[in-house]
Coordinates of C-alpha atoms and ligand atoms in Angstrom, one line a residue:
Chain A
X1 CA 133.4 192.8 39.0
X2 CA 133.7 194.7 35.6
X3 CA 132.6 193.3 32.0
X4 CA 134.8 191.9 30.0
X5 CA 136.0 193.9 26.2
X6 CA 133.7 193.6 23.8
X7 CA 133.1 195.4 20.9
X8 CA 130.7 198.1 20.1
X9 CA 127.8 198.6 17.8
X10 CA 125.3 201.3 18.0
X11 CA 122.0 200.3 15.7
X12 CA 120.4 202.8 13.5
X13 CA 117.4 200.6 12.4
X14 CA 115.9 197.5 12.7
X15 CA 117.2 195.9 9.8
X16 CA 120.6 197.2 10.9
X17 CA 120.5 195.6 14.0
X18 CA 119.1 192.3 12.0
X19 CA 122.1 192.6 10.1
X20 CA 124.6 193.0 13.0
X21 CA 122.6 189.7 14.7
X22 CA 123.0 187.8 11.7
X23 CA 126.6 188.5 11.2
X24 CA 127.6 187.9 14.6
X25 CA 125.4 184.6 15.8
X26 CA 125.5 183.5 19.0
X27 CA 128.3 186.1 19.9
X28 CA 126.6 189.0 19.6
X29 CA 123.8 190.5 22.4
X30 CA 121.1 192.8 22.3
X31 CA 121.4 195.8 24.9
X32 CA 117.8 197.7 25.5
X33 CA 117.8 198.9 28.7
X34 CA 120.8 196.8 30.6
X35 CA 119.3 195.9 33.9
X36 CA 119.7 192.0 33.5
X37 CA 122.4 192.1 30.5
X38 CA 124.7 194.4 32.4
X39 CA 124.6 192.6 35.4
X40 CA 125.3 189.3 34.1
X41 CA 128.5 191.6 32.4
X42 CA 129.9 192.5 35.3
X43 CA 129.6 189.0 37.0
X44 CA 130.9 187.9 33.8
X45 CA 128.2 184.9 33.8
X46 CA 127.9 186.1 29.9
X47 CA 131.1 187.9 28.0
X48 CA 129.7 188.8 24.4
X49 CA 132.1 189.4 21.6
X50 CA 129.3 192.6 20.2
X51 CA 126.8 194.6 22.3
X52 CA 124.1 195.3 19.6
X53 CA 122.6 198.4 21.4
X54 CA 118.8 199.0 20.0
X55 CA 118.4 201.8 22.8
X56 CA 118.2 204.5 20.3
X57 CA 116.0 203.2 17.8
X58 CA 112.7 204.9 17.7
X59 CA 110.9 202.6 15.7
X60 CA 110.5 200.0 18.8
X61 CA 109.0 202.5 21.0
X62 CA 105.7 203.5 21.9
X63 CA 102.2 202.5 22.7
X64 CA 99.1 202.7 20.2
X65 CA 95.5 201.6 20.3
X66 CA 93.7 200.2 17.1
X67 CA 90.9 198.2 16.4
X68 CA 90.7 196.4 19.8
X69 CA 94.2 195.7 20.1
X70 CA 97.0 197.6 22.1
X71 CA 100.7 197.1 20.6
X72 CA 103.6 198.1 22.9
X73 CA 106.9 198.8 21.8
X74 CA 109.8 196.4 22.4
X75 CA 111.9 199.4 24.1
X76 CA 108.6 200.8 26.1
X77 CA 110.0 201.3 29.5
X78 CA 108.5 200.4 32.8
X79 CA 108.3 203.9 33.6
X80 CA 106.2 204.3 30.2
X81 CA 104.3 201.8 31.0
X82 CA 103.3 203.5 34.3
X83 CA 102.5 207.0 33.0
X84 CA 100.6 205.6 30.2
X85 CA 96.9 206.7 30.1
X86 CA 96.4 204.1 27.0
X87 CA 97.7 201.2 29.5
X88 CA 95.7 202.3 32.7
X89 CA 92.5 202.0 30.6
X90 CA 93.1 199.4 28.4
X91 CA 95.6 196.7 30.2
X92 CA 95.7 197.9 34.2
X93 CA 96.8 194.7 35.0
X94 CA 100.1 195.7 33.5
X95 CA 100.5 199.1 35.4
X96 CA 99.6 197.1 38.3
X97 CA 101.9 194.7 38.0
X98 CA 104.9 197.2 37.2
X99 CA 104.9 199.0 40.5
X100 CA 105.9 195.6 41.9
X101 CA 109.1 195.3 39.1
X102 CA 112.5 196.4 40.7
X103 CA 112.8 200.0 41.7
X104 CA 112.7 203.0 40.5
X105 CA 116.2 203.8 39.1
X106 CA 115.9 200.5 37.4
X107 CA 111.7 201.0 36.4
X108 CA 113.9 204.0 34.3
X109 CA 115.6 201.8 32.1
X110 CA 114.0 198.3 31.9
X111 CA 111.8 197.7 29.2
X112 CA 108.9 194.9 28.6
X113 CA 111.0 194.0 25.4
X114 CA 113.7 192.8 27.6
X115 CA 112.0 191.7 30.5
X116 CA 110.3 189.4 27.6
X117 CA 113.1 188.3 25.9
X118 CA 115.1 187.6 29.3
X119 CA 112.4 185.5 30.6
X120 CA 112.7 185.0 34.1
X121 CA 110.2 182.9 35.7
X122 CA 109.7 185.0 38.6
X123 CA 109.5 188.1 36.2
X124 CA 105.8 189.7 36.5
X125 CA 105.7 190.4 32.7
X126 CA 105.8 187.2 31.3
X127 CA 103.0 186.2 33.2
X128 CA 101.0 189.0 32.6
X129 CA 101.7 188.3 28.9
X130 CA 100.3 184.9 29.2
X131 CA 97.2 186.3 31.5
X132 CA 96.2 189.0 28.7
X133 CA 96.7 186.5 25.5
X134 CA 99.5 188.9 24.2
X135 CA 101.0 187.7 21.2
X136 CA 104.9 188.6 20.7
X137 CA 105.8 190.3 17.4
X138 CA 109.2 189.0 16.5
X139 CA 112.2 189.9 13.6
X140 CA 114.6 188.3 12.2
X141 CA 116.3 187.4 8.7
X142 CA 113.1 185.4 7.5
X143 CA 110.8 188.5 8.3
X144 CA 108.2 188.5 11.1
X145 CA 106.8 186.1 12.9
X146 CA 103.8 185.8 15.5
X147 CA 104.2 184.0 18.7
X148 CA 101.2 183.2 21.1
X149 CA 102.6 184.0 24.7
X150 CA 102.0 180.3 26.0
X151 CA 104.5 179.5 23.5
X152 CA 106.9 181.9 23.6
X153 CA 108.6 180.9 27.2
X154 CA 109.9 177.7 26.4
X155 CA 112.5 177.4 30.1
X156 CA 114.3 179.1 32.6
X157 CA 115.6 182.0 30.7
X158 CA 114.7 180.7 27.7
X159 CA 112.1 182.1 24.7
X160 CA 111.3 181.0 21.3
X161 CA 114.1 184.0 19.7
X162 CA 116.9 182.9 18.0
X163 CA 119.8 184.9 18.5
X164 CA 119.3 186.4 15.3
X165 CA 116.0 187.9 16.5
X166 CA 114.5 190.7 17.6
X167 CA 111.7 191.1 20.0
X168 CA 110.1 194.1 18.6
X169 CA 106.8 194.1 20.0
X170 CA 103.8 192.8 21.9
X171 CA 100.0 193.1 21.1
X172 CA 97.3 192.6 23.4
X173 CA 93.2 192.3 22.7
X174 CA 92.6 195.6 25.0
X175 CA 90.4 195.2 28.2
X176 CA 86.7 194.2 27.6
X177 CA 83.7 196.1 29.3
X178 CA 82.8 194.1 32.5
X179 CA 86.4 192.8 32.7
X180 CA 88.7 193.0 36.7
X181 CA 92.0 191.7 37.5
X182 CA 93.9 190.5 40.0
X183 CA 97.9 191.4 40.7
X184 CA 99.6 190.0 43.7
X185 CA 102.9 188.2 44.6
X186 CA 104.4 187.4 47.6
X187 CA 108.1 188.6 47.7
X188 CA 110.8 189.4 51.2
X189 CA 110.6 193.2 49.7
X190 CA 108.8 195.2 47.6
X191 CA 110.6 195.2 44.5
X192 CA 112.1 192.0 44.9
X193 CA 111.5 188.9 42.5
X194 CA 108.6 187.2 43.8
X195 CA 108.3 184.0 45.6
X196 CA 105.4 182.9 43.9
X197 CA 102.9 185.9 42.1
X198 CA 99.2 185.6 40.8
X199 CA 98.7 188.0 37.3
X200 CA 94.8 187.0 36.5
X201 CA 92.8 188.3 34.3
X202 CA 88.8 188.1 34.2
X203 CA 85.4 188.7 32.4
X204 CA 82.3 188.5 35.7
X205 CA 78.8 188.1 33.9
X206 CA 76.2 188.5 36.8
X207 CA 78.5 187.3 39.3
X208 CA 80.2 184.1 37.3
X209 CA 83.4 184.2 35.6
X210 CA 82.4 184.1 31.8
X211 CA 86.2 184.0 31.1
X212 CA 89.6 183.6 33.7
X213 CA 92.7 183.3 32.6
X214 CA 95.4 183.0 35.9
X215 CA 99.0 183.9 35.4
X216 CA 101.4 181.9 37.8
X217 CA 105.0 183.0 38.4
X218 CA 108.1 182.0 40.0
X219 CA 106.1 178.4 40.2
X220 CA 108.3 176.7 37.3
X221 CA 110.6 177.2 34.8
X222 CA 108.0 180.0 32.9
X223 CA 104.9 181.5 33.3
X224 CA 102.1 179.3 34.0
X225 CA 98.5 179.9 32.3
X226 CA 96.4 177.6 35.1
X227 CA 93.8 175.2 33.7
X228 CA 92.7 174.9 37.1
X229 CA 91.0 178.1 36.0
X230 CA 88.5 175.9 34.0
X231 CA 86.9 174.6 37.0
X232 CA 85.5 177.9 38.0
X233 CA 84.4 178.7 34.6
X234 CA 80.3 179.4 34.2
X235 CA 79.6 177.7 37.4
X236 CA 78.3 179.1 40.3
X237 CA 81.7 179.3 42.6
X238 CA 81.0 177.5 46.2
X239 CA 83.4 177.0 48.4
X240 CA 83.6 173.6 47.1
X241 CA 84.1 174.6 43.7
X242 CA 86.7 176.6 45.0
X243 CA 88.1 173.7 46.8
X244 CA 88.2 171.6 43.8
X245 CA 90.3 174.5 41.7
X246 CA 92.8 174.5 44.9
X247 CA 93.7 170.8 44.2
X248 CA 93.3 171.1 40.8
X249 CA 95.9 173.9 41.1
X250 CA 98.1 172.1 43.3
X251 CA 98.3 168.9 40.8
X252 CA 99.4 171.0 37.9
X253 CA 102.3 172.9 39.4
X254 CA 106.0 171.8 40.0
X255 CA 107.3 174.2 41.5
X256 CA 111.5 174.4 42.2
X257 CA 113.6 175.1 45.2
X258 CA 116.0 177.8 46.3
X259 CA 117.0 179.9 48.8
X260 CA 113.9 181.5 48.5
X261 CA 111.2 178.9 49.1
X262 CA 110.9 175.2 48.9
X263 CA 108.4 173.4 46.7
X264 CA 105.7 173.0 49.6
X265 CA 105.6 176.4 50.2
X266 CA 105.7 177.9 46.8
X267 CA 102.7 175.0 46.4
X268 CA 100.6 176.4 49.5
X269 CA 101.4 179.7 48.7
X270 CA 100.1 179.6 44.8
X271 CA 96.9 178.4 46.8
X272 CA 96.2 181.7 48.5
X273 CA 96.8 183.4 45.6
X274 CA 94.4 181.2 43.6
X275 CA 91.6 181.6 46.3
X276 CA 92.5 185.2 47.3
X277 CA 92.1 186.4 43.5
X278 CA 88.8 184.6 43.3
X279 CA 87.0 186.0 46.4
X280 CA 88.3 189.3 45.6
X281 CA 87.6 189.0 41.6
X282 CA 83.9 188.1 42.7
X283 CA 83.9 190.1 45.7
X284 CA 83.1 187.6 48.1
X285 CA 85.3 187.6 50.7
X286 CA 83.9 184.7 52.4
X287 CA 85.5 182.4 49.5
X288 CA 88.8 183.1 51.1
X289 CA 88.1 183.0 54.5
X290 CA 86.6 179.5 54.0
X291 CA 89.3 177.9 51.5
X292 CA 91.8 176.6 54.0
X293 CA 89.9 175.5 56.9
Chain B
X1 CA 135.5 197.7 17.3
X2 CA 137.0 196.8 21.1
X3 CA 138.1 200.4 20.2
X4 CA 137.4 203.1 22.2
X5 CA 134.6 205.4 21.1
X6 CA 133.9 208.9 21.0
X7 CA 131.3 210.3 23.2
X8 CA 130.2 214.0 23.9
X9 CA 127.7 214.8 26.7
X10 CA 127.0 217.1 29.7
X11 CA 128.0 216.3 33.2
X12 CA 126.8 218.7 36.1
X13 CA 126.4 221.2 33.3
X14 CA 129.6 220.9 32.0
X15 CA 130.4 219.6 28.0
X16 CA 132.3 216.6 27.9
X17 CA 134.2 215.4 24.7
X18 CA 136.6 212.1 25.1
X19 CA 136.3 208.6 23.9
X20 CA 136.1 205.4 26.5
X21 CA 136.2 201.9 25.9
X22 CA 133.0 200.4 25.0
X23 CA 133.1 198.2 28.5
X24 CA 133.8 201.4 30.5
X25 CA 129.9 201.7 33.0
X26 CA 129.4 205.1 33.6
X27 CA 130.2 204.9 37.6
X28 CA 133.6 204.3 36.3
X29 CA 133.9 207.0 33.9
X30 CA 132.6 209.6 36.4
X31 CA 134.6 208.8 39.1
X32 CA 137.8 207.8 37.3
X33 CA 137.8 209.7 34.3
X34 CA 136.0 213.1 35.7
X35 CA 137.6 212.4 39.4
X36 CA 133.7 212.7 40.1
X37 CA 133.7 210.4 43.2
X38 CA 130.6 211.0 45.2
X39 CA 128.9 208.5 43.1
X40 CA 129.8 204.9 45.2
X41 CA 130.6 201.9 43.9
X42 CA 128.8 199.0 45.6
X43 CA 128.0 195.8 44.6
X44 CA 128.0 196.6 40.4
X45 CA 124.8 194.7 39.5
X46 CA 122.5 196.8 40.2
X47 CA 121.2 195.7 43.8
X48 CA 122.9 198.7 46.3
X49 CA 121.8 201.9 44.7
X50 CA 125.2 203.6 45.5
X51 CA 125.6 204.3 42.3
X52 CA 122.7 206.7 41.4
X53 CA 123.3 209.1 39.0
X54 CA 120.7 211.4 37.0
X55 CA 120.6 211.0 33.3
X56 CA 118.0 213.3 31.6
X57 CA 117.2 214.0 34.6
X58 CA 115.8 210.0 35.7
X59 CA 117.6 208.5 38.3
X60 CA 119.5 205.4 36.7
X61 CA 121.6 203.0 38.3
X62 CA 125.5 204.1 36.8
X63 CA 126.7 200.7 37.1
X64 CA 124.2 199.3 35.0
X65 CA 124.7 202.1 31.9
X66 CA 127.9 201.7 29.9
X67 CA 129.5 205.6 29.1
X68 CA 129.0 205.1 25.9
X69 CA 125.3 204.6 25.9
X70 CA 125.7 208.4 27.4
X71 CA 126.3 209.5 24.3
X72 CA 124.3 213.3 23.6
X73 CA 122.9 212.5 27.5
X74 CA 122.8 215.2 30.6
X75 CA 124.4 213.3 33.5
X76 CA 124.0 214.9 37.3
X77 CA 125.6 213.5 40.3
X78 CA 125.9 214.1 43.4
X79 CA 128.8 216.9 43.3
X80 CA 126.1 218.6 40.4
X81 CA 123.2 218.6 42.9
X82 CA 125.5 219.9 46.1
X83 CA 127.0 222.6 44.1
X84 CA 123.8 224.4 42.7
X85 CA 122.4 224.0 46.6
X86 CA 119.3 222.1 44.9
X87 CA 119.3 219.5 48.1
X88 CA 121.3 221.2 50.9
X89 CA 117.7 221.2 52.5
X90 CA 117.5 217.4 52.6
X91 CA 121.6 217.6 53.4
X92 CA 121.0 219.1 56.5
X93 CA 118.4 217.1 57.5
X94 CA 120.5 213.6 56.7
X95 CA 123.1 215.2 59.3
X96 CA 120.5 216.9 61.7
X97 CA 118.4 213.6 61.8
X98 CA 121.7 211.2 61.8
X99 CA 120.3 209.7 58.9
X100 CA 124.0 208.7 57.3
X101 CA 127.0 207.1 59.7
X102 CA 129.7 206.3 56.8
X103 CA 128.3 207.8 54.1
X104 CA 128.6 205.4 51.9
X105 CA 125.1 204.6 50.5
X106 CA 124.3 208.9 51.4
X107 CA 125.1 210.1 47.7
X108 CA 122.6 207.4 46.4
X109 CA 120.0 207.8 49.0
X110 CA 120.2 211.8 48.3
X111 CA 120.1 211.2 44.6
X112 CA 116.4 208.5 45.0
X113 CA 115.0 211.0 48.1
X114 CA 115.1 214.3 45.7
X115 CA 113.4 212.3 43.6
X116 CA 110.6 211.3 45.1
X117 CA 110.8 214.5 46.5
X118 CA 110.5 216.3 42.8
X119 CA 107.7 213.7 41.9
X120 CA 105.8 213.7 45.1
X121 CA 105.4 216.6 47.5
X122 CA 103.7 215.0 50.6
X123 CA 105.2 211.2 50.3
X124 CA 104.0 209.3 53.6
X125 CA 106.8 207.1 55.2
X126 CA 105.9 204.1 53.5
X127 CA 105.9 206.1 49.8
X128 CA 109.4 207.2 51.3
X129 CA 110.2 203.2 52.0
X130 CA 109.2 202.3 48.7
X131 CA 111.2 204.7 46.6
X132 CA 114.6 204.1 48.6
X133 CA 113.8 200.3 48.6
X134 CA 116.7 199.5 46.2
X135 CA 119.3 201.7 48.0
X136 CA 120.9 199.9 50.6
X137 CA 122.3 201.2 54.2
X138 CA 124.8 199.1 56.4
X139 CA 124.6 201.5 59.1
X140 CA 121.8 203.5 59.9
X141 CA 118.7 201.0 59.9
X142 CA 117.0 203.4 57.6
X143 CA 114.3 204.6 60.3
X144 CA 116.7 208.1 60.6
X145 CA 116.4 208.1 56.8
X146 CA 112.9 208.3 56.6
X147 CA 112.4 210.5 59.3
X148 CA 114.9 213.5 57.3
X149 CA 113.3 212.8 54.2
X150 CA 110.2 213.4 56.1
X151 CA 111.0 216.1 57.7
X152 CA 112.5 217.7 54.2
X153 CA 108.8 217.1 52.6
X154 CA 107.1 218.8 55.5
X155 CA 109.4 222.0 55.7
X156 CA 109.3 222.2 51.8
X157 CA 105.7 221.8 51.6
X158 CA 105.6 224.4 54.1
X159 CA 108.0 226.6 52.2
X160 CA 106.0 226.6 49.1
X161 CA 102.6 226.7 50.5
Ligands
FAD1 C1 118.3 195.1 41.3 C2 117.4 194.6 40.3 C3 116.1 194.1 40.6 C4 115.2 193.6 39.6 N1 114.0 193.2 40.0 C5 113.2 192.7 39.0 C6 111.9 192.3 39.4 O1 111.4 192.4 40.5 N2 111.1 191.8 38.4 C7 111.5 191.7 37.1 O2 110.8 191.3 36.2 N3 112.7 192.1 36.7 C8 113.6 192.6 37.7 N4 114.8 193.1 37.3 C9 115.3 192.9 35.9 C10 114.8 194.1 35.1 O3 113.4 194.1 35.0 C11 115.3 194.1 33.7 O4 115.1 195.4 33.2 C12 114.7 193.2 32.6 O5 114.7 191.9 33.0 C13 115.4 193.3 31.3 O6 115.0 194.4 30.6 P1 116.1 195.3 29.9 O7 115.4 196.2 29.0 O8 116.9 196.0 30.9 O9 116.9 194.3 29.0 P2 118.5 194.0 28.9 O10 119.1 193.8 30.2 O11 119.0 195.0 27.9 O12 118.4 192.6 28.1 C14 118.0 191.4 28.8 C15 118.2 190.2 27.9 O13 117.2 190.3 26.8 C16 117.8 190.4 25.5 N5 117.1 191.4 24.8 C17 116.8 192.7 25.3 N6 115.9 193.3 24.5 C18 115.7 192.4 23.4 C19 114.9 192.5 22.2 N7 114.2 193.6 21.9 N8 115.0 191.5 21.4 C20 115.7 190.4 21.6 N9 116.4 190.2 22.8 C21 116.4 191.2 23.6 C22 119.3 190.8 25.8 O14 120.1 190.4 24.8 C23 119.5 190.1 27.2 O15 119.8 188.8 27.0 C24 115.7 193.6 38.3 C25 116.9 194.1 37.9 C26 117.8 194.6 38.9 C27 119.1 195.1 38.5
FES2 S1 127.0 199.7 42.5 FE1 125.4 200.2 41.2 S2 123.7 199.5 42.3 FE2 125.4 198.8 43.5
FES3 S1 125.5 205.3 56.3 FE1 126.9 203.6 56.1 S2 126.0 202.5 54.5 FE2 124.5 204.0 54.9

C-alpha cells in the first residue's frame, strides 16, 4: 500500500520545526529516519496532514563526551552508533545492543531519537535507556525539559512528548571503571524484534554487584528497570540468592500475548535471561547451570 | 503544501531535476518516473529488502525513503551497479551457483551482498547470513546464496591479494 497525501515541510532549525509542531498539533509528524513512520504510511495505520522532516538538521546530530556524561544526538543513527569509538568505550552496552536492531539497510537510517520517541516495547533502546539511567532531553514551546528514562515510556507506543515536542537528545553518566554488561534477547531471527531481551548494566566490587540495574524488553507495555535486581545487590550471590531474584523476577512482570509468545513463556524465558546475565556478569557459570533444576 | 516539490539529485551518475509529490517513496520514483525497474517492489514496509537502493553510497530500503527526502542525494540501483561492471563478479556467481530462480529478491540481494562485500573482505557464511537477513527469497532457500557470495569473497580476495 502507498501513503496517503500529505503535505510537506522540510525543517531548517529546531525552533522551526517547534514552530511547524505547534501550528499543526496532533496533525502534524516528525520524520527522522522513516523506518517505523514510513511504514505505518504505507499501511495507512497513521495518515498525517504534515511530515515535519528534521532529517537535515545538524544541530541533533552527533555524539560528545563531557564531564562524565555522554550526550547523543536525537538524529544519531544506528550506524553511528556502531562506528562510534566514544560509544564503544563509554556505553558498549549500546553498540551491543544495536547489532541486534533491524538490518543493515534499515541500521542506515534509524536513529535512537526515533527508536525513543516510537517506543516499542520490544525495541532494544528503550531498555538500554532505562539500564544506563539516560535522561531524555526534550523541546517544545515551553523550552526544555529533562525526563528520567523510567519515566519517559509511559505504554505501548507511548512516551511522555507531546506532539509539539521534540526529542532532541539523550545523556548518559558514561561507563564507570570496574563496570560489565550484559546484552541478550531471544528473537526467531537475528534482527527481528525480540521475544523477550535482557539490557543490564553493572558495577562488580571483588566479585559482588555494588550496583545492577536490568533492562527487560518485550515483557510489558515499556521497558522494565527490574527491582528484582535489588536482591542480588551487596550480597554474596548463591544459588539461592539467585533463586530468590528468579521469583522475585517472575512476580513483578506481566508480560502480554501474541503471535510471538504467550505470557508463560515470555515469563520463563525473562528467567534465563535474569540468571544467564548474572553467571556471566560474575563469571560463574555454575549460577546458571544450577538455576532451573 | 500537498504540492509537488522540486528535487535535484544524481541517479546512477546522472543529474536529475523534476518535482514529485511529497507521498511519492523513492522505489516509485525510480521505477516509474526514471523507468528504473530493477529495484522490486515487495511488501512496502520495509521487511523484503527488494527494494535496496544506495543512497550516498549506504544501502537504504527505497520504500521506506520518500523522493523528496532525496533531495542533493546520490542514488545507485541496480541498473547503476550492472552498467559500470562493479558486480558482474558476484553476477556470475548468483547464475553459476543458481543462487536466484525468479529473480525477484536478486536486485536486493546483489545490492546488501556488495555491501558487505565493500565493508568486509573475508565474511564467513554466517557474516554473509547476517547482512542478507532482511532480504527475503521465495525460491532459492538462500543456501545457493550464500555459497556465490562466498565464492565472490574468496575469488576477490584472491584477485587482490
Ligand atoms: C523491517 C524492520 C525491522 C525492524 N526491526 C527493529 C528491531 O529489531 N528493533 C527496533 O528497535 N526497531 C526495529 N525497527 C524500527 C526501526 O528501528 C526504526 O528506525 C525506529 O523505530 C524509528 O526510528 P526512525 O529514526 O526511523 O524514526 P521515524 O520512523 O522517523 O519516527 C518514528 C516515530 O517517532 C517520531 N519521532 C521520530 N523522531 C522524533 C524526534 N526527534 N522527536 C519526536 N518524535 C520523533 C515520529 O513522529 C514517529 O512517530 C525495524 C524497522 C523495520 C522496517
Ligand atoms: S518493498 Fe521495500 S523492503 Fe519490501
Ligand atoms: S529468486 Fe525468487 S524470490 Fe529469490
Amino acid at each position: 500500500m502507498k501513503a496517503s497525501a500529505f503535505a510537506y515541510a522540510r525543517a531548517t532549525s529546531v525552533e522551526n520545526a517547534l514552530e511547524l509542531l505547534a501550528d499543526q498539533g496532533d496533525r502534524a509528524k516528525v520524520l527522522s529516519g522513516g523506518q517505523s513512520l514510513m511504514p505505518a504510511m504505507n499501511l495507512r495505520l497513521i495518515s498525517p496532514e504534515l511530515v515535519v522532516d528534521i532529517g537535515g538538521l545538524a544541530e541533533l546530530r552527533g555524539i560528545a563526551v563531557k564531564e562524565g556524561i555522554l550526550t547523543i544526538g536525537a538524529l544519531t543513527r544506528y550506524v553511528d552508533l556502531l562506528k562510534s569509538t566514544e560509544i564503544a568505550a563509554h556505553a558498549p552496552l549500546l553498540a551491543d545492543a544495536v547489532t541486534h536492531v533491524a538490518h543493515p539497510a534499515i541500521r542506515n537510517r534509524g536513529t535512537i531519537g526515533g527508536s525513543l520517541a516510537h517506543a516499542d516495547p520490544a525495541s532494544e533502546l528503550p531498555a538500554c535507556m532505562v539500564a544506563l539511567a539516560a535522561t531524555i532531553v526534550v523541546r517544545g514551546p515551553g523550552g526544555e525539559r529533562r525526563i528520567a528514562a523510567r519515566e519517559f515510556f509511559t505504554g505501548i507506543y507511548e512516551t511522555a512528548l507531546s506532539p509539539q515536542e521534540l526529542l532532541v537528545a539523550v545523556d548518559l553518566p558514561v561507563a564507570p571503571r570496574q563496570s560489565s554488561h550484559f546484552f541478550h534477547e531471544f528473537a526467531r531471527r537475528h534482527g527481528d524484534y525480540a521475544i523477550v531481551g535482557l539490557a543490564a548494566q553493572a558495577v562488580i566490587n571483588d566479585g559482588r554487584f555494588a550496583d545492577l540495574r536490568l533492562g527487560f524488553f518485550a515483557v510489558g507495555d515499556r521497558p522494565l528497570l527490574a527491582g528484582a535486581a535489588g536482591k542480588l545487590v551487596n550480597v554474596a550471590v548463591t544459588s539461592s540468592v539467585l533463586s530468590e531474584a528468579l521469583s522475585a523476577l517472575a512476580d513483578e512482570l506481566d508480560p502480554q500475548e501474541d503471535h510471538q509468545a504467550t505470557p508463560a513463556m515470555r515469563r520463563h524465558l525473562a528467567k534465563v535471561l535474569l540468571a544467564r546475565s548474572v553467571s556471566e556478569l560474575l563469571s560463574r557459570p555454575e549460577l546458571h547451570a544450577g538455576a532451573f533444576v | 503544501m500537498t504540492a509537488p516539490i522540486t528535487i535535484s539529485l544524481e541517479v546512477n551518475g546522472e543529474r536529475v531535476d523534476t518535482s514529485v509529490l511529497p507521498r511519492l517513496n523513492l522505489a516509485d520514483f525510480l521505477r516509474e518516473y526514471l523507468k528504473l525497474t530493477g529495484t522490486h517492489v515487495g511488501c512496502e514496509h520495509g521487511v523484503c529488502g527488494a527494494c535496496t537502493v544506495r543512497v550516498d553510497g549506504e544501502i537504504v530500503r527505497a520504500c521506506l525513503m520518500l523522493a523528496v527526502q532525496a533531495d542533493n542525494a546520490s542514488v545507485e540501483t541496480i541498473e547503476g551497479l550492472s552498467d559500470s561492471g562493479e558486480i558482474a563478479d558476484l553476477q556470475a556467481a548468483f547464475r553459476d551457483r543458481n543462487a536466484l530462480q525468479c529473480g525477484f529478491c536478486t536486485p536486493g540481494m546483489l545490492m546488501a551482498a556488495q555491501d558487505l562485500l565493500k565493508q568486509t573482505s573475508a565474511p564467513d557464511r554466517e557474516q554473509i547470513r547476517e547482512h542478507l537477513s532482511g532480504n527475503y527469497c521465495r525460491c532459492t532457500g538462500y543456501q545457493a546464496i550464500v555459497d556465490a557470495v562466498e565464492s565472490t569473497a574468496r575469488a576477490r580476495a584472491g584477485r587482490t591479494a
